Coordinates of C-alpha atoms and ligand atoms in Angstrom, one line a residue:
M715 CA -1.2 24.0 12.7
N716 CA -3.0 23.3 15.5
R717 CA -6.6 23.9 14.7
D718 CA -9.3 21.8 16.8
F719 CA -12.1 20.6 14.9
L720 CA -14.7 20.1 16.3
V721 CA -16.5 17.7 14.5
P722 CA -15.2 14.0 15.2
L723 CA -13.3 12.0 13.2
V724 CA -15.4 9.2 13.1
S725 CA -18.6 7.7 14.8
G726 CA -19.1 4.4 14.9
P727 CA -21.6 2.3 13.2
F728 CA -19.3 3.6 9.6
R729 CA -21.7 4.5 7.2
H730 CA -21.0 4.0 3.1
Y731 CA -20.8 7.6 1.7
I732 CA -23.1 7.6 -2.1
N733 CA -23.9 10.8 -4.0
G734 CA -22.9 12.8 -0.9
A735 CA -25.3 11.7 1.9
W736 CA -24.4 8.4 4.6
E737 CA -25.7 5.3 3.6
S738 CA -25.8 2.3 5.8
G739 CA -25.5 -0.8 5.0
A740 CA -27.6 -3.7 4.1
T741 CA -26.0 -6.2 6.3
T742 CA -23.0 -5.2 8.9
G743 CA -20.2 -5.9 9.7
L744 CA -18.1 -5.4 13.0
S745 CA -14.3 -4.1 12.9
L746 CA -11.9 -5.9 15.8
N747 CA -9.3 -4.8 17.6
P748 CA -6.2 -6.9 16.8
S749 CA -4.4 -5.2 19.8
D750 CA -7.6 -6.3 22.0
L751 CA -10.4 -8.2 20.8
D752 CA -12.5 -7.4 24.0
D753 CA -12.2 -4.1 22.2
P754 CA -14.3 -3.7 19.6
V755 CA -13.7 -0.2 17.2
G756 CA -17.5 -0.5 15.7
E757 CA -19.4 -1.7 13.4
Y758 CA -20.2 -1.6 10.1
A759 CA -22.0 -0.8 6.0
R760 CA -21.7 -4.0 4.1
A761 CA -23.5 -2.7 0.5
D762 CA -25.0 -5.2 -1.1
A763 CA -25.8 -4.9 -5.0
R764 CA -27.7 -2.1 -4.8
Q765 CA -25.2 0.2 -2.6
T766 CA -22.6 -0.6 -4.9
D767 CA -24.6 0.1 -7.5
A768 CA -25.8 3.3 -6.6
A769 CA -22.6 4.2 -5.8
I770 CA -21.1 3.7 -9.0
E771 CA -23.6 5.5 -10.9
A772 CA -23.4 8.8 -8.0
A773 CA -20.1 9.0 -10.0
S774 CA -21.4 8.7 -13.1
A775 CA -23.3 11.3 -13.5
A776 CA -20.8 14.3 -11.0
F777 CA -17.7 13.4 -13.7
R778 CA -19.3 16.2 -16.4
E779 CA -19.5 18.2 -13.9
W780 CA -16.2 17.6 -11.4
S781 CA -14.5 16.6 -15.3
L782 CA -14.5 20.1 -16.3
A783 CA -14.5 22.4 -12.9
S784 CA -11.1 24.5 -12.4
I785 CA -8.4 23.0 -11.8
Q786 CA -8.4 25.7 -9.2
R787 CA -11.4 24.0 -7.7
R788 CA -9.6 21.2 -8.0
A789 CA -6.7 22.6 -6.1
D790 CA -7.6 23.8 -3.4
S791 CA -9.7 20.6 -2.4
L792 CA -7.8 18.4 -2.2
D793 CA -5.5 21.0 -0.7
A794 CA -8.7 20.9 2.5
I795 CA -8.4 17.0 2.9
G796 CA -4.5 17.4 3.4
S797 CA -4.6 19.8 5.9
E798 CA -7.5 18.3 7.7
I799 CA -5.5 15.1 7.4
L800 CA -1.7 16.7 8.6
A801 CA -4.1 18.8 11.5
R802 CA -5.8 15.7 13.0
K803 CA -3.1 13.4 12.3
D804 CA -2.4 12.4 16.1
E805 CA -5.9 11.2 15.8
L806 CA -6.0 9.8 12.5
G807 CA -2.7 7.6 13.7
R808 CA -4.7 6.4 17.1
L809 CA -7.2 4.9 15.3
L810 CA -5.1 3.9 12.5
A811 CA -2.4 1.8 14.8
R812 CA -6.6 0.9 17.5
E813 CA -7.8 -0.8 13.7
E814 CA -5.2 -1.7 12.2
G815 CA -2.2 -2.3 14.8
K816 CA 0.4 -1.3 13.5
T817 CA 2.7 1.2 16.6
L818 CA 1.8 4.4 16.8
P819 CA 4.5 6.8 15.7
E820 CA 4.1 3.8 12.9
A821 CA 0.5 5.3 12.3
I822 CA 1.1 9.3 12.9
A823 CA 3.4 8.5 10.1
E824 CA 1.5 7.2 8.1
A825 CA -1.4 10.1 8.5
T826 CA 1.2 12.4 7.7
R827 CA 2.1 11.1 5.3
A828 CA -1.7 10.9 3.7
G829 CA -2.2 14.4 3.9
Q830 CA 1.2 15.1 2.8
I831 CA 0.1 13.2 -0.6
F832 CA -3.0 15.3 -0.7
K833 CA -0.8 18.6 -0.7
F834 CA 1.0 16.7 -3.5
F835 CA -1.6 16.3 -5.8
A836 CA -3.1 19.6 -5.0
G837 CA 0.0 21.0 -6.3
E838 CA -0.5 18.4 -9.0
A839 CA -3.7 19.7 -10.4
L840 CA -2.3 22.9 -11.6
R841 CA 1.0 21.2 -13.7
I842 CA -1.7 19.1 -15.7
P843 CA 0.5 18.4 -18.2
G844 CA 0.2 18.6 -22.1
E845 CA 2.8 19.8 -25.7
H846 CA 2.2 21.6 -28.6
V847 CA 4.3 19.8 -31.3
A848 CA 4.8 21.3 -35.0
S849 CA 2.6 19.4 -37.8
V850 CA 4.4 17.6 -40.6
R851 CA 2.2 19.7 -42.6
N852 CA 2.2 23.5 -43.3
G853 CA -0.7 24.9 -41.4
I854 CA -1.6 23.0 -38.7
D855 CA -1.2 22.9 -35.4
I856 CA -1.1 20.2 -33.1
D857 CA -2.0 20.1 -29.2
V858 CA -1.2 16.6 -27.0
T859 CA -3.4 17.7 -24.0
R860 CA -4.9 14.9 -21.0
E861 CA -8.4 14.3 -19.9
P862 CA -9.3 12.8 -17.7
V863 CA -10.5 8.9 -17.7
G864 CA -14.0 9.0 -16.3
V865 CA -15.2 7.0 -12.4
I866 CA -12.2 5.4 -10.7
G867 CA -13.0 1.6 -8.6
I868 CA -10.7 1.7 -6.2
I869 CA -9.4 -1.0 -4.5
A870 CA -7.6 -1.2 -1.1
P871 CA -6.0 -3.3 1.5
W872 CA -5.6 -3.2 5.3
N873 CA -1.9 -2.7 5.6
F874 CA -1.9 0.7 4.6
P875 CA -5.1 2.3 5.3
L876 CA -5.1 5.8 5.0
A877 CA -1.9 6.3 2.2
I878 CA -2.2 2.9 -0.2
P879 CA -6.1 5.1 -0.5
A880 CA -4.8 8.5 -0.1
W881 CA -2.5 8.3 -3.0
K882 CA -4.9 6.5 -6.0
I883 CA -7.7 9.3 -4.4
A884 CA -5.9 11.8 -4.0
P885 CA -4.4 11.7 -8.1
A886 CA -7.7 10.9 -9.4
L887 CA -9.0 14.1 -8.4
A888 CA -7.0 15.6 -9.1
Y889 CA -7.2 15.3 -12.2
G890 CA -10.5 15.3 -12.8
N891 CA -12.4 11.7 -12.1
C892 CA -14.7 10.4 -10.3
V893 CA -13.5 7.8 -7.5
V894 CA -15.8 4.9 -6.1
F895 CA -13.9 3.8 -2.8
K896 CA -14.2 0.4 -1.8
P897 CA -11.9 -0.3 1.9
A898 CA -10.3 -4.2 2.9
E899 CA -12.9 -5.1 5.5
T900 CA -9.7 -5.6 8.1
V901 CA -10.4 -1.6 8.4
P902 CA -13.5 0.1 7.9
A903 CA -13.6 3.2 10.2
C904 CA -9.8 4.4 9.0
A905 CA -11.8 4.5 5.3
A906 CA -15.0 6.4 6.9
A907 CA -13.0 9.1 8.8
L908 CA -11.0 8.9 5.1
A909 CA -14.2 10.0 4.1
G910 CA -15.8 11.9 6.3
I911 CA -12.5 15.0 5.4
I912 CA -13.3 14.4 1.8
N913 CA -16.9 15.1 2.9
R914 CA -15.9 18.2 4.7
A915 CA -13.1 19.7 1.5
G916 CA -17.0 20.7 0.0
L917 CA -16.9 18.6 -3.0
P918 CA -19.7 18.9 -5.4
A919 CA -22.7 15.1 -4.5
G920 CA -20.5 12.1 -6.4
V921 CA -17.0 12.8 -6.7
F922 CA -16.5 10.9 -3.9
N923 CA -17.8 7.8 -3.0
L924 CA -17.1 4.9 -0.4
V925 CA -18.5 1.5 -0.2
M926 CA -17.7 -0.7 2.3
G927 CA -17.6 -4.9 2.4
S928 CA -16.8 -7.8 0.5
G929 CA -14.2 -8.3 -2.2
R930 CA -17.0 -11.2 -3.7
Q931 CA -19.8 -8.1 -3.5
V932 CA -18.6 -5.1 -3.7
G933 CA -15.2 -5.6 -5.3
E934 CA -16.5 -7.1 -8.4
R935 CA -19.1 -5.6 -8.7
I936 CA -17.6 -2.4 -9.4
V937 CA -15.0 -4.4 -11.5
A938 CA -17.6 -5.5 -13.6
S939 CA -19.6 -2.2 -14.1
P940 CA -19.4 -1.1 -17.6
L941 CA -19.8 2.5 -15.8
V942 CA -16.0 1.9 -13.9
Q943 CA -13.3 3.0 -16.8
A944 CA -10.2 2.2 -15.1
I945 CA -9.8 0.4 -11.8
S946 CA -7.0 0.9 -9.0
F947 CA -5.7 -2.1 -6.8
T948 CA -3.5 -3.3 -3.7
G949 CA -4.2 -5.9 -2.9
S950 CA -3.0 -10.4 -3.1
V951 CA -2.0 -12.2 -6.6
T952 CA -4.7 -14.0 -6.0
T953 CA -6.9 -11.4 -6.4
G954 CA -5.7 -9.0 -9.0
T955 CA -5.3 -11.3 -11.1
R956 CA -8.4 -12.2 -10.5
V957 CA -9.6 -8.6 -10.9
L958 CA -6.9 -8.2 -13.9
K959 CA -9.5 -11.3 -16.2
A960 CA -12.3 -9.2 -15.3
A961 CA -11.0 -5.7 -15.8
A962 CA -9.6 -6.8 -19.6
A963 CA -12.7 -8.6 -21.0
R964 CA -13.6 -5.7 -20.8
Q965 CA -11.4 -3.7 -22.0
A966 CA -11.3 -1.5 -18.8
R967 CA -7.8 0.0 -17.6
V968 CA -6.2 -1.5 -14.8
Q969 CA -3.4 -0.9 -12.8
L970 CA -2.2 -4.0 -9.9
E971 CA 0.0 -3.7 -7.2
M972 CA 0.5 -6.9 -5.6
G973 CA 2.9 -8.8 -3.0
G974 CA 6.9 -8.5 -3.3
K975 CA 9.7 -10.8 -1.7
N976 CA 12.3 -8.1 -1.3
P977 CA 15.7 -8.9 -1.5
L978 CA 18.0 -7.2 1.2
V979 CA 21.8 -8.3 0.5
V980 CA 24.3 -7.4 2.8
L981 CA 27.8 -7.7 1.2
N982 CA 31.5 -8.7 2.7
D983 CA 32.3 -5.1 3.0
A984 CA 29.3 -3.0 4.5
N985 CA 28.9 -1.4 6.9
L986 CA 27.5 -4.2 9.4
D987 CA 25.3 -2.4 12.3
I988 CA 23.5 -0.3 8.9
A989 CA 23.0 -3.7 7.8
V990 CA 21.5 -4.7 10.5
D991 CA 19.6 -2.3 11.2
A992 CA 18.8 -1.6 7.6
A993 CA 17.0 -6.1 8.3
L994 CA 15.5 -5.4 11.4
N995 CA 13.7 -2.1 9.9
G996 CA 12.6 -3.4 5.8
A997 CA 11.0 -7.7 7.5
F998 CA 10.3 -6.7 10.9
F999 CA 8.5 -3.1 11.5
S1000 CA 4.6 -3.2 11.1
T1001 CA 5.0 -6.6 11.5
G1002 CA 6.3 -7.1 8.2
Q1003 CA 3.3 -6.4 6.8
R1004 CA 4.4 -4.3 3.8
C1005 CA 4.5 -5.0 0.7
T1006 CA 8.1 -4.0 0.6
A1007 CA 9.0 -5.5 3.9
S1008 CA 12.7 -7.1 3.3
S1009 CA 11.6 -10.1 3.4
R1010 CA 14.8 -12.4 1.9
L1011 CA 17.9 -11.9 3.0
I1012 CA 20.9 -12.8 1.2
V1013 CA 24.1 -12.8 3.2
E1014 CA 27.9 -13.1 1.9
R1015 CA 30.3 -15.4 3.5
G1016 CA 31.8 -13.9 5.1
V1017 CA 29.7 -11.3 7.0
F1018 CA 27.2 -14.4 8.0
E1019 CA 27.5 -15.5 11.2
P1020 CA 28.0 -12.0 12.4
F1021 CA 24.7 -10.7 10.7
V1022 CA 22.8 -13.4 12.0
A1023 CA 24.1 -13.1 15.9
A1024 CA 23.0 -8.7 15.2
L1025 CA 20.3 -9.4 14.0
K1026 CA 19.2 -12.2 16.1
A1027 CA 20.6 -9.7 19.2
K1028 CA 18.0 -7.0 18.1
L1029 CA 15.4 -9.2 17.6
A1030 CA 15.9 -10.6 21.4
A1031 CA 15.9 -6.7 22.4
L1032 CA 12.0 -5.9 20.7
T1033 CA 8.9 -4.8 22.3
V1034 CA 5.8 -6.7 20.7
D1035 CA 2.8 -5.1 22.1
H1036 CA -0.5 -3.2 22.2
A1037 CA 0.1 -0.7 19.4
L1038 CA -0.8 1.8 21.0
K1039 CA 1.4 1.6 24.5
R1040 CA 4.2 2.9 24.7
G1041 CA 7.0 1.6 24.0
T1042 CA 6.4 -1.5 21.9
D1043 CA 7.9 -1.2 18.6
I1044 CA 5.9 -4.0 17.6
G1045 CA 2.1 -4.1 17.0
P1046 CA -0.2 -7.7 16.7
I1047 CA -1.1 -8.9 13.6
A1048 CA -3.8 -7.0 11.8
N1049 CA -6.6 -9.9 11.4
E1050 CA -7.2 -14.0 12.0
Q1051 CA -7.0 -15.4 9.0
Q1052 CA -3.3 -13.3 8.7
L1053 CA -2.0 -15.1 11.8
D1054 CA -3.3 -18.3 10.6
V1055 CA -1.3 -17.8 7.5
T1056 CA 2.0 -16.8 9.2
L1057 CA 1.7 -19.4 11.8
D1058 CA 1.4 -21.9 9.1
Y1059 CA 4.2 -20.3 7.3
L1060 CA 6.3 -20.5 10.6
R1061 CA 5.6 -24.2 10.5
A1062 CA 6.6 -24.8 7.0
G1063 CA 9.1 -23.1 7.6
R1064 CA 9.9 -26.4 10.7
E1065 CA 8.9 -28.2 8.7
E1066 CA 10.3 -28.4 5.3
G1067 CA 13.7 -28.0 7.1
A1068 CA 15.0 -24.1 7.7
E1069 CA 16.0 -23.6 11.5
L1070 CA 14.7 -21.2 12.7
V1071 CA 17.7 -19.2 14.6
A1072 CA 14.3 -16.7 16.6
G1073 CA 11.3 -15.4 18.0
G1074 CA 8.3 -17.4 15.7
R1075 CA 6.2 -18.1 19.4
Q1076 CA 2.6 -17.0 19.6
L1077 CA 2.8 -14.2 22.8
E1078 CA 0.0 -13.3 24.9
R1079 CA 0.0 -10.1 26.3
A1080 CA -2.1 -8.6 29.3
T1081 CA -4.9 -7.5 26.4
R1082 CA -6.3 -10.7 24.1
G1083 CA -4.5 -9.6 20.8
Y1084 CA -3.2 -11.4 17.4
Y1085 CA 1.3 -11.2 18.7
V1086 CA 3.5 -13.2 17.0
E1087 CA 7.4 -12.8 18.2
P1088 CA 9.5 -10.8 15.3
A1089 CA 10.6 -14.8 13.3
L1090 CA 14.3 -15.3 11.8
F1091 CA 15.1 -18.6 9.9
I1092 CA 18.2 -20.0 8.2
G1093 CA 16.8 -21.3 5.0
E1094 CA 17.6 -22.5 1.8
P1095 CA 16.4 -20.3 -1.7
G1096 CA 14.1 -22.9 -2.8
H1097 CA 12.6 -23.0 0.8
R1098 CA 7.9 -21.9 0.1
I1099 CA 9.0 -19.2 3.2
A1100 CA 12.1 -17.9 0.9
R1101 CA 9.6 -18.0 -2.4
E1102 CA 6.0 -17.1 -1.2
E1103 CA 5.4 -13.4 0.2
I1104 CA 4.2 -14.0 3.7
F1105 CA 3.4 -10.8 5.0
G1106 CA 3.4 -10.7 8.9
P1107 CA 7.0 -11.0 10.9
V1108 CA 8.4 -13.5 9.0
A1109 CA 12.6 -13.7 7.2
V1110 CA 14.3 -15.6 6.0
T1111 CA 17.9 -15.9 5.3
F1112 CA 20.7 -17.2 3.9
P1113 CA 24.0 -17.6 2.4
A1114 CA 25.3 -15.8 -0.8
D1115 CA 29.4 -16.9 -2.2
D1116 CA 30.1 -14.2 -4.1
Y1117 CA 28.6 -10.1 -5.4
D1118 CA 27.2 -12.2 -8.5
H1119 CA 25.4 -15.6 -6.2
A1120 CA 23.8 -12.5 -4.6
L1121 CA 22.5 -10.9 -7.4
H1122 CA 21.3 -14.3 -9.0
L1123 CA 19.9 -15.2 -5.7
A1124 CA 18.2 -11.5 -5.1
N1125 CA 16.4 -12.1 -8.7
D1126 CA 15.9 -15.7 -8.8
T1127 CA 11.5 -15.3 -7.8
P1128 CA 8.6 -14.6 -9.0
F1129 CA 8.2 -11.2 -7.3
G1130 CA 9.8 -7.6 -8.5
L1131 CA 9.1 -4.4 -6.5
C1132 CA 12.4 -3.3 -4.1
A1133 CA 15.7 -4.7 -4.3
G1134 CA 17.9 -3.5 -1.5
I1135 CA 21.8 -3.9 -0.8
C1136 CA 24.1 -2.6 1.7
T1137 CA 27.8 -3.0 0.5
Q1138 CA 30.3 0.4 0.4
S1139 CA 31.6 -0.9 -2.6
L1140 CA 30.3 2.0 -5.4
K1141 CA 31.0 -0.6 -8.3
Y1142 CA 28.9 -3.3 -6.8
A1143 CA 26.1 -0.6 -5.5
R1144 CA 25.9 1.2 -9.2
H1145 CA 25.3 -2.5 -10.7
F1146 CA 23.1 -4.3 -8.4
R1147 CA 21.3 -1.0 -9.4
R1148 CA 20.9 -1.6 -13.1
H1149 CA 21.0 -5.5 -12.7
S1150 CA 18.2 -5.5 -9.8
Q1151 CA 14.9 -6.6 -12.0
A1152 CA 12.8 -4.7 -9.2
G1153 CA 10.6 -1.4 -9.7
M1154 CA 13.5 0.2 -7.0
V1155 CA 16.2 -0.3 -5.7
M1156 CA 17.6 0.8 -2.3
V1157 CA 21.4 1.4 -1.7
N1158 CA 21.9 1.0 2.4
L1159 CA 18.6 1.8 3.1
P1160 CA 16.0 -0.6 4.2
T1161 CA 13.7 -2.5 1.5
A1162 CA 10.5 -0.7 3.0
G1163 CA 10.3 3.2 3.3
V1164 CA 9.4 5.0 0.5
D1165 CA 9.0 8.8 -0.4
Y1166 CA 5.8 10.0 -1.2
H1167 CA 6.3 12.0 -4.5
V1168 CA 8.1 9.5 -7.0
P1169 CA 7.0 6.4 -8.4
F1170 CA 5.9 3.1 -6.8
G1171 CA 5.9 0.6 -8.5
G1172 CA 7.1 -3.0 -8.9
R1173 CA 8.1 -5.5 -12.3
K1174 CA 7.2 -9.2 -12.8
G1175 CA 4.2 -10.3 -10.6
S1176 CA 4.6 -8.1 -8.2
S1177 CA 3.0 -5.4 -10.4
Y1178 CA 0.8 -4.6 -13.7
G1179 CA -0.1 -1.2 -15.2
P1180 CA 1.7 2.7 -15.0
R1181 CA 3.1 3.0 -11.7
E1182 CA 1.7 4.9 -9.2
Q1183 CA 2.6 8.0 -7.3
G1184 CA 4.9 11.7 -8.8
T1185 CA 4.0 12.8 -10.9
Y1186 CA 4.4 9.1 -12.8
A1187 CA 1.0 9.3 -11.5
A1188 CA -1.3 11.1 -15.0
E1189 CA -0.1 8.1 -17.3
F1190 CA -2.9 6.2 -15.0
Y1191 CA -5.7 8.5 -13.8
T1192 CA -5.0 10.4 -17.2
T1193 CA -5.8 9.8 -20.9
V1194 CA -4.0 11.2 -23.6
K1195 CA -6.0 13.3 -27.1
T1196 CA -4.3 14.3 -29.6
A1197 CA -6.3 17.8 -31.3
Y1198 CA -5.0 18.8 -35.0
V1199 CA -6.5 22.2 -35.8
A1200 CA -6.4 24.7 -39.4
G1201 CA -6.8 27.8 -39.1
Ligands
TXE383 O1 -6.3 -9.3 0.7 P1 -6.9 -9.6 -0.8 P2 -6.1 -10.0 1.8 C1 -1.5 -10.1 0.1 C2 -1.0 -11.3 1.5 C3 -2.2 -11.6 2.3 C4 -2.8 -11.5 1.4 C5 -4.3 -12.4 1.5 O2 0.1 -11.7 1.1 O3 -2.1 -12.6 3.0 O4 -2.6 -10.2 0.8 O5 -5.0 -10.5 2.1 C6 -10.5 -6.7 -2.1 N1 -12.8 -8.8 -6.9 N2 -1.8 -8.7 0.5 O6 -7.2 -10.4 1.3 O7 -7.9 -10.6 -1.0 C7 -10.8 -7.0 -1.0 O8 -12.3 -6.5 -0.1 C8 -12.3 -7.2 -6.3 C9 -0.8 -8.1 0.2 O9 -6.5 -8.5 2.6 O10 -6.4 -9.2 -2.1 C10 -9.6 -5.8 -0.5 O11 -10.2 -4.5 -0.4 N3 -11.8 -7.5 -4.8 C11 -0.7 -6.8 -0.3 C12 -9.1 -6.1 -1.7 O12 -9.3 -7.7 -2.4 C13 -11.6 -8.3 -4.0 C14 -1.7 -6.0 0.2 C15 -7.5 -6.9 -1.5 O13 -8.1 -8.1 -1.2 C16 -12.7 -9.3 -4.7 C17 -2.6 -7.0 1.0 C18 -12.5 -9.4 -6.2 N4 -12.8 -11.4 -6.2 C19 -1.9 -7.8 0.6 N5 -12.1 -10.6 -3.4 C20 0.3 -6.2 -0.9 N6 1.7 -6.8 -0.7 O14 0.6 -4.7 -0.9 C21 -11.0 -9.4 -2.6 N7 -11.2 -8.4 -2.8

């Protein structure tokens, strides 16, 4: 489809969208371009308590109408949102690359995925499942149906500023809920662009609201509000734990997607080209800022040296530069805080005795930005850099004695989002699939890179609550009613 849209995607200052109207903030913040700090993306509104409450109240007031709207109406709205996203994926991709710093091809792919997610849930709105069950008592029918939950508070991170909001907002709306969306402060322009597209789909006022601002002020207010029935959160373990405690204290429904420290196991019998490409892509693409990043590379001793040598060679050939520049493989780190975290871990790795075999230097480019050379350490499983999520272009590799040892090391982590194995052995692939303590398993693939129509989520410290995406999203965004009917 190639439609010309007369409306600009977004124009600063980026405003809140509350009860069907655009609103300036109580205060403002500045969104930066991490590839070029001299090219700010624009000012954005920051909400205070009053504006946050206004968004929540608008969503609550809109719930009755939207929850009773026909499924055709809901499907058509989501389809329209998906269509505009897909038609403007290049424009959205440019904005995303400029604001978050992933490369343009990665950003366009993310925009495409966001559009596909809305299209998928447009279909799901027409397929809301239910069950008719025979009663143990004569003359009674039992129906199990799914109903909307209410107002959903959506708290999102900055690393996928279109796709993550899409996979929370689309199912929320498809199943008849209203939304209060709080994006991360690194990416307000992307959030405002998405809100503009949702606005043009003509939802009733209040069904979807965008409020921007700090986690402490806006996020905590959403989590604490008795008018918000459910919270879907993606972000750090520390914040996720706070959200969980606050939500549990008032018995709100909650779903958390948090960090990962995802292992990629490479066995002696692996196709080394596939394994090295999986490691390169999984660990370093999107500047390593993916919760599914392959940050622990566990390699059987027989191929450890050739694997490290081949990966080093590939790393040396990568171009780290401005996200919008043609030929850039790795963009900058998304914000200053994340740059500091990455540099701290690079220091910690050296101090705890890990061997830095490639990269790790801060880089200067033609424009001022947060550039860091992708870094590979040979470390030990107990090192902090091998146990804690870094969320930057840093991976650690260590050898395993055999498959059993590799499986043990892979599972020896407080996280459990995704785990990968590279092998040509069906026996080990099957065993790993069954015994990996992760929510997602990849065989001969990077740990990052998932489809949009199947469940996404992890185990242990990575996730809490029902899975996101695919048909499984219904578990979180609907509540079940069992009805007994006698004639
Ligand atoms: O996350 P936060 P940040 C990890 C990654 C990164 C670290 C910090 O390790 O280094 O988190 O990133 C909102 N109540 N991941 O600071 O703080 C906040 O405004 C309610 C991994 O961005 O968790 C933002 O909208 N909300 C992760 C969202 O929560 C609060 C992706 C996430 O912010 C809040 C992103 C509060 N008290 C970061 N405090 C992954 N694995 O996918 C903050 N927020």
